[in-house]
Coordinates of C-alpha atoms in Angstrom, one line a residue:
M230 CA 51.1 17.2 27.7
S231 CA 51.6 13.9 25.8
D232 CA 54.8 12.7 24.2
A233 CA 53.3 13.3 20.8
T234 CA 52.8 17.0 21.6
I235 CA 56.3 17.4 23.0
A236 CA 57.8 15.7 20.0
M237 CA 56.0 18.0 17.5
P238 CA 58.5 20.5 16.1
L239 CA 57.6 24.1 16.8
S240 CA 58.1 24.9 13.1
E241 CA 55.2 22.6 12.4
A242 CA 52.9 24.2 14.9
V243 CA 52.2 27.1 12.6
P244 CA 48.5 27.8 12.1
A245 CA 47.4 27.3 8.5
K246 CA 45.8 30.8 8.4
R247 CA 49.2 32.4 8.8
H248 CA 50.1 31.2 5.3
G249 CA 46.9 32.6 3.9
V250 CA 45.2 29.3 3.7
S251 CA 42.1 28.2 5.6
E252 CA 42.4 24.6 6.6
S253 CA 38.7 24.0 6.8
K254 CA 38.2 25.4 3.3
V255 CA 41.0 23.3 1.9
G256 CA 39.5 20.2 3.6
I257 CA 36.0 20.9 2.2
A258 CA 37.4 21.6 -1.2
L259 CA 39.3 18.3 -1.3
I260 CA 36.3 16.3 -0.1
T261 CA 34.2 17.9 -2.7
G262 CA 36.8 17.2 -5.3
L263 CA 36.9 13.5 -4.2
C264 CA 33.1 13.3 -4.5
L265 CA 33.2 14.8 -8.0
V266 CA 36.0 12.4 -9.2
L267 CA 34.1 9.4 -7.9
V268 CA 30.9 10.5 -9.5
L269 CA 32.7 11.0 -12.8
V270 CA 34.5 7.6 -12.8
I271 CA 31.8 5.5 -11.1
A272 CA 28.3 6.9 -10.8
L273 CA 27.9 8.6 -14.2
P274 CA 29.1 5.5 -16.3
L275 CA 26.6 3.3 -14.4
G276 CA 23.9 5.9 -15.1
A277 CA 24.8 5.9 -18.8
L278 CA 24.5 2.1 -18.8
L279 CA 21.0 2.3 -17.3
I280 CA 19.9 5.0 -19.8
K281 CA 21.3 3.0 -22.7
S282 CA 19.2 -0.1 -21.6
L283 CA 16.0 2.0 -22.0
E284 CA 16.9 3.3 -25.5
A285 CA 15.8 1.8 -28.8
P286 CA 18.4 0.9 -31.4
D287 CA 17.4 3.9 -33.5
G288 CA 18.2 6.2 -30.6
G289 CA 14.7 6.9 -29.2
M290 CA 13.4 5.8 -25.8
A291 CA 12.1 2.2 -25.7
G292 CA 11.3 2.0 -22.0
L293 CA 11.3 -1.6 -20.8
A294 CA 10.8 -3.0 -24.3
N295 CA 14.5 -4.2 -24.5
F296 CA 14.0 -6.2 -21.3
R297 CA 10.8 -7.8 -22.7
T298 CA 12.7 -8.6 -25.9
Y299 CA 15.5 -10.2 -23.9
F300 CA 13.2 -12.5 -21.9
A301 CA 11.2 -13.3 -25.0
T302 CA 14.4 -14.5 -26.8
P303 CA 15.1 -18.2 -25.9
T304 CA 18.8 -18.0 -26.8
L305 CA 19.4 -15.0 -24.6
V306 CA 17.5 -16.5 -21.7
D307 CA 19.5 -19.7 -22.1
A308 CA 22.7 -17.7 -21.6
L309 CA 21.3 -16.4 -18.3
L310 CA 20.3 -19.8 -17.1
N311 CA 23.7 -21.2 -18.2
S312 CA 25.5 -18.6 -16.1
L313 CA 23.4 -19.4 -13.0
A314 CA 23.9 -23.1 -13.5
V315 CA 27.7 -22.9 -13.9
A316 CA 28.0 -20.5 -11.0
G317 CA 25.9 -22.7 -8.7
S318 CA 28.0 -25.8 -9.6
V319 CA 31.3 -23.9 -9.0
V320 CA 30.1 -22.7 -5.6
A321 CA 29.1 -26.2 -4.6
I322 CA 32.6 -27.5 -5.5
V323 CA 34.9 -24.6 -4.5
V324 CA 33.5 -23.6 -1.1
P325 CA 33.9 -27.1 0.5
L326 CA 37.3 -27.6 -1.0
A327 CA 38.4 -24.1 0.1
F328 CA 37.0 -24.8 3.6
G329 CA 39.0 -28.0 3.9
Y330 CA 42.1 -26.2 2.7
A331 CA 41.6 -23.3 5.1
Y332 CA 40.9 -25.7 7.9
A333 CA 44.2 -27.4 7.3
L334 CA 46.0 -24.1 7.3
T335 CA 44.4 -22.8 10.5
R336 CA 43.2 -25.7 12.6
T337 CA 46.0 -28.3 12.3
A338 CA 49.7 -28.5 13.2
M339 CA 50.8 -29.7 9.8
R340 CA 54.0 -28.4 8.2
L341 CA 54.5 -26.2 5.2
K342 CA 51.6 -23.9 5.9
S343 CA 53.2 -20.7 4.5
L344 CA 54.2 -22.5 1.3
L345 CA 50.8 -24.1 0.8
L346 CA 49.0 -20.8 1.3
A347 CA 51.3 -19.2 -1.2
L348 CA 50.6 -21.9 -3.8
A349 CA 46.9 -21.6 -3.3
L350 CA 47.0 -17.9 -4.1
L351 CA 48.9 -18.5 -7.4
P352 CA 45.8 -18.0 -9.6
L353 CA 45.5 -14.4 -8.3
F354 CA 48.7 -13.5 -10.2
A355 CA 47.5 -14.8 -13.6
P356 CA 44.8 -13.7 -16.0
S357 CA 41.7 -15.8 -15.6
L358 CA 42.2 -16.9 -19.2
L359 CA 45.3 -18.9 -18.3
S360 CA 43.4 -21.6 -16.5
G361 CA 41.2 -22.0 -19.6
I362 CA 44.2 -22.2 -21.8
A363 CA 45.8 -24.8 -19.6
L364 CA 42.7 -27.0 -19.7
T365 CA 42.9 -27.0 -23.5
Y366 CA 46.3 -28.7 -23.3
I367 CA 45.2 -31.1 -20.5
L368 CA 41.6 -32.0 -21.5
G369 CA 41.2 -30.6 -25.0
N370 CA 41.1 -32.5 -28.3
Q371 CA 44.9 -33.0 -28.1
G372 CA 45.1 -33.1 -24.3
F373 CA 47.0 -35.8 -22.5
L374 CA 44.2 -36.5 -20.0
R375 CA 41.2 -36.1 -22.3
G376 CA 40.2 -39.7 -21.7
I377 CA 39.0 -38.9 -18.2
L378 CA 36.1 -37.0 -19.7
F379 CA 34.7 -40.2 -21.2
G380 CA 34.1 -38.7 -24.5
Q381 CA 32.7 -35.4 -23.3
S382 CA 34.1 -32.2 -24.6
V383 CA 36.0 -29.7 -22.4
Y384 CA 34.7 -26.9 -24.6
G385 CA 31.5 -26.0 -22.8
P386 CA 30.1 -26.2 -19.3
I387 CA 32.6 -28.8 -18.1
G388 CA 35.6 -26.8 -19.1
I389 CA 34.1 -23.5 -17.8
S390 CA 33.3 -25.0 -14.5
I391 CA 36.7 -26.6 -13.9
A392 CA 38.6 -23.4 -15.0
E393 CA 36.3 -21.2 -12.8
C394 CA 37.0 -23.5 -9.8
L395 CA 40.7 -22.8 -10.3
Y396 CA 40.1 -19.1 -10.7
A397 CA 37.8 -18.7 -7.7
F398 CA 39.5 -21.0 -5.3
P399 CA 42.1 -18.5 -3.8
H400 CA 39.3 -15.9 -3.2
A401 CA 37.4 -18.4 -1.1
V402 CA 40.5 -19.5 0.7
I403 CA 41.4 -16.0 1.7
I404 CA 37.9 -15.4 3.2
L405 CA 37.8 -18.8 5.0
V406 CA 41.3 -18.5 6.4
T407 CA 40.3 -15.2 7.9
A408 CA 37.0 -16.7 9.3
L409 CA 38.7 -19.8 10.8
G410 CA 41.7 -17.9 12.0
L411 CA 39.6 -16.0 14.6
S412 CA 38.5 -18.4 17.4
D413 CA 38.4 -18.5 21.1
G414 CA 40.4 -21.4 22.5
R415 CA 38.3 -21.5 25.7
L416 CA 35.4 -23.0 23.7
Y417 CA 37.5 -25.9 22.6
E418 CA 39.0 -26.3 26.1
A419 CA 35.4 -26.4 27.5
A420 CA 34.3 -29.0 24.9
S421 CA 37.3 -31.2 25.7
A422 CA 36.7 -30.9 29.4
M423 CA 33.1 -32.0 28.9
G424 CA 34.2 -35.0 26.9
T425 CA 32.6 -33.8 23.7
S426 CA 33.5 -35.8 20.6
R427 CA 35.6 -34.1 17.9
L428 CA 32.8 -34.4 15.4
R429 CA 30.3 -32.7 17.7
T430 CA 32.8 -30.0 18.5
F431 CA 33.3 -29.4 14.8
L432 CA 29.6 -29.2 14.2
T433 CA 28.7 -27.1 17.2
V434 CA 31.8 -24.8 17.6
T435 CA 33.9 -24.7 14.4
L436 CA 31.1 -24.5 11.8
P437 CA 28.9 -22.0 13.6
G438 CA 31.9 -19.8 14.1
A439 CA 32.8 -19.9 10.4
R440 CA 29.2 -19.7 9.0
Y441 CA 29.4 -16.1 8.0
G442 CA 32.7 -16.7 6.2
L443 CA 31.1 -19.6 4.4
V444 CA 28.2 -17.5 3.2
S445 CA 30.5 -14.6 2.2
A446 CA 32.8 -17.0 0.3
A447 CA 29.8 -18.6 -1.5
F448 CA 28.5 -15.2 -2.7
V449 CA 32.0 -14.0 -3.7
V450 CA 32.6 -17.1 -5.8
F451 CA 29.1 -16.9 -7.3
T452 CA 29.6 -13.3 -8.4
L453 CA 33.1 -14.0 -9.8
V454 CA 31.8 -16.8 -11.9
V455 CA 28.7 -15.1 -13.2
T456 CA 30.7 -12.0 -14.3
D457 CA 33.9 -13.6 -15.6
F458 CA 34.6 -13.1 -19.3
G459 CA 38.0 -14.6 -19.9
I460 CA 37.4 -18.2 -19.2
P461 CA 34.1 -18.6 -21.1
K462 CA 35.7 -16.8 -24.0
V463 CA 38.6 -19.2 -24.2
I464 CA 37.1 -22.6 -23.4
G465 CA 33.3 -22.0 -23.5
G466 CA 32.9 -23.1 -27.1
Q467 CA 29.3 -22.5 -28.2
Y468 CA 28.0 -22.5 -24.6
A469 CA 26.7 -19.0 -24.1
V470 CA 26.9 -17.2 -20.8
L471 CA 26.0 -13.7 -19.8
A472 CA 29.6 -12.3 -20.1
T473 CA 30.2 -13.6 -23.6
D474 CA 26.6 -12.6 -24.5
A475 CA 27.3 -9.0 -23.6
Y476 CA 30.5 -9.1 -25.6
R477 CA 28.7 -10.5 -28.6
Q478 CA 25.9 -7.9 -28.4
V479 CA 28.2 -5.0 -28.2
V480 CA 31.2 -6.0 -30.3
G481 CA 29.7 -8.5 -32.7
Q482 CA 26.2 -7.2 -33.4
Q483 CA 26.7 -3.5 -32.3
N484 CA 23.4 -3.8 -30.4
F485 CA 24.3 -1.4 -27.6
P486 CA 20.9 -1.3 -25.9
M487 CA 20.7 -5.1 -25.6
G488 CA 24.3 -5.1 -24.4
A489 CA 23.3 -2.7 -21.7
V490 CA 20.4 -5.0 -20.7
V491 CA 22.7 -7.9 -20.4
G492 CA 25.1 -5.8 -18.3
L493 CA 22.3 -4.8 -15.9
L494 CA 21.3 -8.5 -15.6
M495 CA 24.9 -9.2 -14.6
L496 CA 24.7 -6.5 -12.0
V497 CA 21.7 -8.2 -10.3
P498 CA 23.6 -11.1 -8.7
A499 CA 26.5 -8.9 -7.8
V500 CA 24.3 -6.4 -6.0
L501 CA 22.3 -9.1 -4.3
A502 CA 25.5 -10.7 -3.0
F503 CA 26.8 -7.3 -1.8
V504 CA 23.5 -6.6 0.1
V505 CA 23.3 -10.1 1.7
D506 CA 27.0 -9.9 2.7
R507 CA 26.4 -6.5 4.4
L508 CA 23.4 -7.8 6.2
I509 CA 25.3 -10.8 7.4
Q510 CA 28.2 -8.6 8.6
R511 CA 25.7 -6.6 10.7
R512 CA 24.4 -9.8 12.4
Q513 CA 27.9 -11.2 13.0
S514 CA 28.9 -11.0 16.6
S515 CA 32.5 -10.7 17.7
L516 CA 34.3 -14.0 18.0
L517 CA 37.1 -12.7 20.2
S518 CA 36.7 -10.6 23.3
A519 CA 39.2 -9.1 25.7
R520 CA 39.2 -12.3 27.7
S521 CA 39.5 -14.6 24.7
V522 CA 42.4 -17.1 24.5
P523 CA 43.8 -17.6 20.9
Y524 CA 43.2 -21.1 19.7
E525 CA 46.4 -23.0 19.1
P526 CA 45.9 -26.4 17.3
K527 CA 47.4 -29.4 19.0
S528 CA 49.5 -31.9 17.2
R529 CA 47.6 -34.9 16.1
P530 CA 49.9 -36.9 13.8
V531 CA 47.2 -38.8 11.9
R532 CA 45.0 -35.8 11.3
D533 CA 47.9 -33.6 10.5
R534 CA 49.3 -36.0 7.9
L535 CA 45.9 -36.5 6.3
M536 CA 45.3 -32.8 6.0
L537 CA 48.8 -32.2 4.7
A538 CA 48.2 -34.8 2.0
Y539 CA 44.9 -33.1 1.1
A540 CA 46.5 -29.7 1.0
V541 CA 49.4 -30.9 -1.1
L542 CA 47.0 -32.6 -3.5
V543 CA 44.9 -29.5 -4.0
A544 CA 48.0 -27.2 -4.3
G545 CA 49.5 -29.7 -6.7
V546 CA 46.5 -29.6 -9.0
I547 CA 46.6 -25.8 -9.0
V548 CA 50.4 -25.5 -9.6
G549 CA 50.3 -28.4 -12.1
T550 CA 47.5 -26.9 -14.2
Y551 CA 49.2 -23.5 -14.5
G552 CA 52.6 -25.2 -14.9
V553 CA 51.2 -27.1 -18.0
A554 CA 50.3 -23.8 -19.6
V555 CA 53.7 -22.3 -18.9
W556 CA 55.4 -25.5 -20.2
A557 CA 53.2 -25.6 -23.3
S558 CA 54.4 -22.0 -24.1
F559 CA 57.9 -23.5 -24.7
I560 CA 56.8 -26.5 -26.7
R561 CA 57.4 -26.3 -30.5
Y562 CA 54.2 -28.0 -31.7
W563 CA 51.9 -29.6 -29.1
P564 CA 51.6 -32.6 -28.8
Y565 CA 53.6 -33.9 -31.8
N566 CA 56.9 -32.1 -31.3
L567 CA 57.7 -31.6 -27.6
S568 CA 61.1 -30.0 -28.2
L569 CA 61.7 -26.7 -26.4
T570 CA 61.6 -23.4 -28.2
L571 CA 61.3 -19.7 -27.6
D572 CA 59.4 -19.1 -30.9
H573 CA 56.1 -18.6 -29.2
Y574 CA 57.5 -15.6 -27.3
D575 CA 58.1 -13.9 -30.6
F576 CA 54.6 -12.4 -30.4
A577 CA 54.9 -10.5 -33.7
A578 CA 54.5 -13.9 -35.4
A579 CA 51.1 -14.4 -33.8
D580 CA 49.9 -10.8 -33.4
A581 CA 50.8 -7.8 -35.5
D582 CA 51.3 -5.7 -32.3
G583 CA 54.1 -8.0 -31.0
W584 CA 55.3 -7.1 -27.6
S585 CA 53.5 -3.7 -27.6
P586 CA 50.4 -4.9 -25.7
Y587 CA 52.7 -6.1 -22.9
W588 CA 54.5 -2.7 -22.7
N589 CA 51.1 -1.0 -22.7
S590 CA 49.9 -3.2 -19.8
L591 CA 53.1 -2.4 -17.9
V592 CA 52.8 1.3 -18.4
M593 CA 49.1 1.2 -17.5
A594 CA 49.7 -0.9 -14.4
L595 CA 52.5 1.3 -13.2
S596 CA 50.3 4.4 -13.7
V597 CA 47.4 2.8 -11.8
A598 CA 49.8 1.7 -9.0
A599 CA 51.4 5.2 -8.6
I600 CA 48.5 7.5 -9.1
G601 CA 45.9 5.1 -7.7
T602 CA 47.7 4.6 -4.4
V603 CA 47.9 8.3 -3.8
V604 CA 44.3 8.9 -4.7
V605 CA 43.0 6.0 -2.6
F606 CA 45.1 6.7 0.5
C607 CA 44.5 10.4 0.5
G608 CA 40.8 9.8 -0.2
A609 CA 40.6 7.4 2.7
Y610 CA 42.3 9.9 4.9
L611 CA 39.8 12.6 4.0
I612 CA 36.9 10.4 4.7
E613 CA 38.2 8.7 7.9
K614 CA 40.3 11.4 9.7
L615 CA 38.8 14.8 8.8
K616 CA 35.8 15.9 10.8
L617 CA 34.6 18.4 8.2
F618 CA 31.7 18.3 5.8
P619 CA 30.0 15.1 7.2
A620 CA 27.5 14.9 4.3
G621 CA 30.3 15.0 1.7
R622 CA 32.3 12.4 3.5
A623 CA 29.3 10.1 3.8
F624 CA 28.6 10.5 0.1
A625 CA 32.2 9.8 -0.8
Q626 CA 32.2 6.7 1.3
L627 CA 29.0 5.5 -0.5
L628 CA 30.6 6.0 -3.9
A629 CA 33.9 4.4 -2.8
M630 CA 32.0 1.2 -1.8
L631 CA 29.9 1.1 -5.0
P632 CA 32.5 -0.7 -7.3
L633 CA 32.4 -3.7 -5.0
A634 CA 29.0 -4.5 -6.3
V635 CA 29.8 -3.7 -9.9
P636 CA 31.4 -6.4 -12.1
G637 CA 34.3 -5.3 -14.3
L638 CA 32.4 -6.1 -17.6
V639 CA 29.5 -4.0 -16.4
L640 CA 31.7 -1.0 -15.5
G641 CA 33.4 -1.3 -18.9
L642 CA 30.1 -1.2 -20.7
G643 CA 29.2 1.9 -18.7
Y644 CA 32.5 3.5 -19.8
V645 CA 31.7 2.8 -23.4
F646 CA 28.3 4.5 -23.2
F647 CA 29.5 7.5 -21.2
F648 CA 33.0 8.3 -22.4
N649 CA 32.3 7.4 -26.0
A650 CA 29.1 9.6 -26.2
P651 CA 29.4 12.3 -28.9
W652 CA 28.1 14.9 -26.5
N653 CA 30.7 14.2 -23.8
P654 CA 33.8 16.5 -24.1
L655 CA 35.7 13.7 -22.3
N656 CA 35.3 11.4 -25.3
V657 CA 38.8 12.4 -26.4
L658 CA 39.9 9.9 -23.7
Y659 CA 38.2 7.0 -25.3
G660 CA 40.7 4.4 -26.5
T661 CA 43.7 5.9 -24.6
L662 CA 45.8 4.4 -21.9
A663 CA 44.6 7.1 -19.6
L664 CA 41.0 5.9 -19.7
L665 CA 42.1 2.3 -19.3
A666 CA 44.0 3.3 -16.2
I667 CA 41.0 5.3 -14.8
N668 CA 38.7 2.3 -15.5
T669 CA 41.0 -0.1 -13.8
L670 CA 41.4 2.1 -10.7
A671 CA 37.6 2.5 -10.5
H672 CA 37.1 -1.2 -10.8
Y673 CA 39.4 -2.1 -7.9
Y674 CA 38.8 1.1 -5.9
T675 CA 36.7 -0.4 -3.1
V676 CA 39.1 -3.1 -1.9
A677 CA 42.0 -0.6 -1.9
H678 CA 39.8 1.9 -0.1
V679 CA 38.7 -0.5 2.6
T680 CA 42.3 -1.6 3.1
A681 CA 43.5 2.0 3.5
T682 CA 40.6 2.9 5.8
T683 CA 41.3 -0.1 8.0
A684 CA 44.9 0.9 8.4
L685 CA 43.9 4.5 9.2
K686 CA 41.4 3.3 11.8
Q687 CA 44.2 1.7 13.8
I688 CA 45.9 5.1 14.3
D689 CA 44.9 6.7 17.6
P690 CA 42.7 9.8 17.0
E691 CA 44.9 11.6 19.5
F692 CA 47.3 12.5 16.8
E693 CA 44.7 14.5 15.0
A694 CA 43.5 16.0 18.3
V695 CA 47.0 17.2 19.2
S696 CA 47.5 18.6 15.7
A697 CA 44.3 20.5 15.9
S698 CA 45.1 21.9 19.2
L699 CA 48.4 23.1 17.9
K700 CA 46.8 24.5 14.7
V701 CA 48.9 22.1 12.6
P702 CA 47.3 21.6 9.2
F703 CA 45.9 18.1 8.5
W704 CA 48.2 17.7 5.5
Q705 CA 51.2 18.0 7.7
T706 CA 49.8 15.4 10.0
L707 CA 49.1 13.1 7.0
R708 CA 52.7 13.6 5.8
R709 CA 54.6 13.3 9.1
V710 CA 52.4 10.9 11.0
S711 CA 49.8 8.9 9.1
L712 CA 51.8 8.1 6.0
P713 CA 54.9 6.8 7.8
I714 CA 52.8 4.6 10.1
C715 CA 50.8 3.2 7.2
M716 CA 53.7 2.8 4.8
P717 CA 53.5 -1.0 4.7
T718 CA 49.8 -0.7 3.8
V719 CA 50.6 1.9 1.1
M720 CA 53.1 -0.5 -0.4
E721 CA 50.5 -3.3 -0.3
L722 CA 48.0 -1.0 -2.1
A723 CA 50.5 -0.3 -4.9
V724 CA 51.2 -4.0 -5.5
Y725 CA 47.5 -4.9 -5.3
L726 CA 46.6 -2.3 -7.9
F727 CA 49.6 -3.2 -10.1
V728 CA 48.9 -6.9 -10.1
N729 CA 45.2 -6.5 -10.9
A730 CA 45.9 -3.9 -13.6
M731 CA 48.2 -6.4 -15.3
T732 CA 45.8 -9.3 -15.2
T733 CA 42.4 -7.6 -15.8
V734 CA 40.5 -8.2 -19.0
S735 CA 36.8 -7.9 -18.5
A736 CA 36.8 -4.3 -17.5
V737 CA 38.9 -3.1 -20.4
I738 CA 37.8 -5.4 -23.2
F739 CA 35.6 -2.6 -24.7
L740 CA 37.9 0.4 -24.1
Y741 CA 41.2 -0.2 -25.9
G742 CA 42.2 1.6 -29.1
P743 CA 44.4 0.5 -32.1
S744 CA 47.6 1.5 -30.3
T745 CA 46.5 0.8 -26.7
K746 CA 45.8 -2.9 -26.8
L747 CA 46.7 -4.6 -23.5
A748 CA 48.4 -7.9 -22.9
A749 CA 45.3 -9.6 -21.5
I750 CA 43.3 -8.5 -24.6
A751 CA 46.1 -9.8 -26.9
I752 CA 45.7 -13.2 -25.3
V753 CA 42.0 -13.2 -26.3
H754 CA 42.9 -12.3 -29.9
M755 CA 45.7 -14.8 -30.1
D756 CA 43.4 -17.6 -28.8
E757 CA 40.7 -16.5 -31.3
A758 CA 43.3 -16.8 -34.1
G759 CA 44.3 -20.3 -33.0
T760 CA 47.8 -19.4 -31.8
T761 CA 47.1 -20.9 -28.3
A762 CA 50.8 -21.4 -27.5
A763 CA 51.5 -17.7 -28.1
A764 CA 48.5 -16.9 -25.9
A765 CA 49.9 -19.1 -23.2
A766 CA 53.3 -17.4 -23.5
M767 CA 51.8 -13.9 -23.1
A768 CA 49.8 -15.1 -20.1
S769 CA 52.9 -16.6 -18.6
V770 CA 54.8 -13.3 -19.0
I771 CA 51.9 -11.5 -17.3
M772 CA 52.0 -14.0 -14.4
A773 CA 55.8 -13.7 -14.1
T774 CA 55.5 -9.9 -14.0
A775 CA 52.9 -10.0 -11.3
L776 CA 54.8 -12.5 -9.2
A777 CA 58.0 -10.4 -9.6
A778 CA 56.0 -7.4 -8.2
R779 CA 54.9 -9.5 -5.2
L780 CA 58.5 -10.7 -4.6
A781 CA 59.8 -7.2 -4.9
L782 CA 57.3 -6.0 -2.2
A783 CA 58.5 -8.8 0.1
L784 CA 62.1 -7.7 -0.5
V785 CA 61.3 -4.1 0.2
N786 CA 59.4 -5.1 3.3
R787 CA 62.4 -7.1 4.5
L788 CA 65.2 -4.6 3.7
V789 CA 63.5 -1.2 4.0
I790 CA 60.1 -1.1 5.5
A791 CA 61.0 -3.4 8.4
R792 CA 63.8 -1.0 9.4
T793 CA 61.5 2.0 9.3
Q794 CA 58.9 0.2 11.4
V795 CA 61.2 -0.9 14.2
W796 CA 59.2 1.3 16.6
R797 CA 56.3 -1.2 16.3
R798 CA 58.4 -3.8 18.1
R799 CA 59.9 -1.5 20.7
E800 CA 60.1 -3.1 24.1
V801 CA 58.4 -1.3 26.9
T802 CA 60.8 -0.8 29.8
A803 CA 59.9 0.0 33.4

């Protein structure tokens, strides 16, 4: 009998049926409930979006007439082409820059790696609008570096491209750091022994090993740019793209069928990227085997100094750009009166709702973090660990992966058409914080689900086997074994959901009500009203809150979680 069996208290080894509960029935009911919830918050809104795109403005069915109208309207087609052009240019800029940055972090012996990685991830903690706002102060009509544009305006494709580069850069870095971090040191030792030049080693060993990461990064960046709403709204000027076009059709013209068409067109590149990425992952072979030797970069002073200078330059541009926006939020009247003031943080002077949008965002983010973490982790446990109802678990897994291919703006449109429908009894939720929280959780469900599933896969199935043999209900195993082991991951999930709920704008731009405006939406309204400094101030408050959540997690991990996870570092004695 294993140690796990011996350690199991006899009080826990009580068959579920003695309490009048059938464990299999409970498991099947929970899996069915999970499927129904995911259908309600993911599948049905997307179905409503598809149906709306086939309707005529008067409510009848138009078939594909809306799509023909779209492609027959030059201004609408221009928005599509503009989106593709901007996304392509951003991919061409960001992926090489991120690859060089990731290479410096993983393949050199330079100093300050942890700090430089943290600085590169700074844009993840701010609304995408903040980079656009920062560029208005740097390259706008009153910007202190506007001369470097040689008379060109930042309000258009130039500004959108630069801001999107800042926004997408950390996403590409995360992927490429992972891709370059896995390497077999024996390949480099063999290349060195054969006298292979460093350039040839890079071209024949390093690049092939990272090619799948490069492709994934390119598709992720492309999808982020095509579907982003905040940056084009702030700094796009009259340059139309798909995201602002969808907003204009729904909010400005109340043309819901055409808005649904634009939403479906935004869905195409996201779905294509998702499919290609999955196909690539199937073809990807393992880079590390049981006999592999981890690659440890050797110190080369010249290379290390050059890469450190490059990384510091890139990190400096990121921090400097966002720092300008924060600094501008304290400037009395840019650029004529640079004295410091807190007046711009009196949001009531710029927006009638004052600080209420921030408190709404905080409540919504805390709700998503608390409830979403429980739903995601328990859902992942039902799918990964229970051996009941295989068809239901497979269907739930499919639904859980679906949001990864659905842009936030598209999901938000689906929520408008489904939850605001007169026939839907759930339309009472429309405009409430509850619906905003549900939408946000659905939007970020896939990444959280994959993270929880990965953590659960690392737990030996023997725990469940022993529990089953002792007739211990699975919910006791979840509470006493799986949850304590996965506690660091659970905390990461909570912070991930909280940060994204604080910074999201595209998914919720259509769903707020008069009393439930969120902070990110208030930024859009302040910028539209011309109170850019107040918009920068609100974005700075959001970024500070998100960073505080991340620092709080680090503190909890250091003081609490690390103590409860001492068993992970237990030395094996003879």
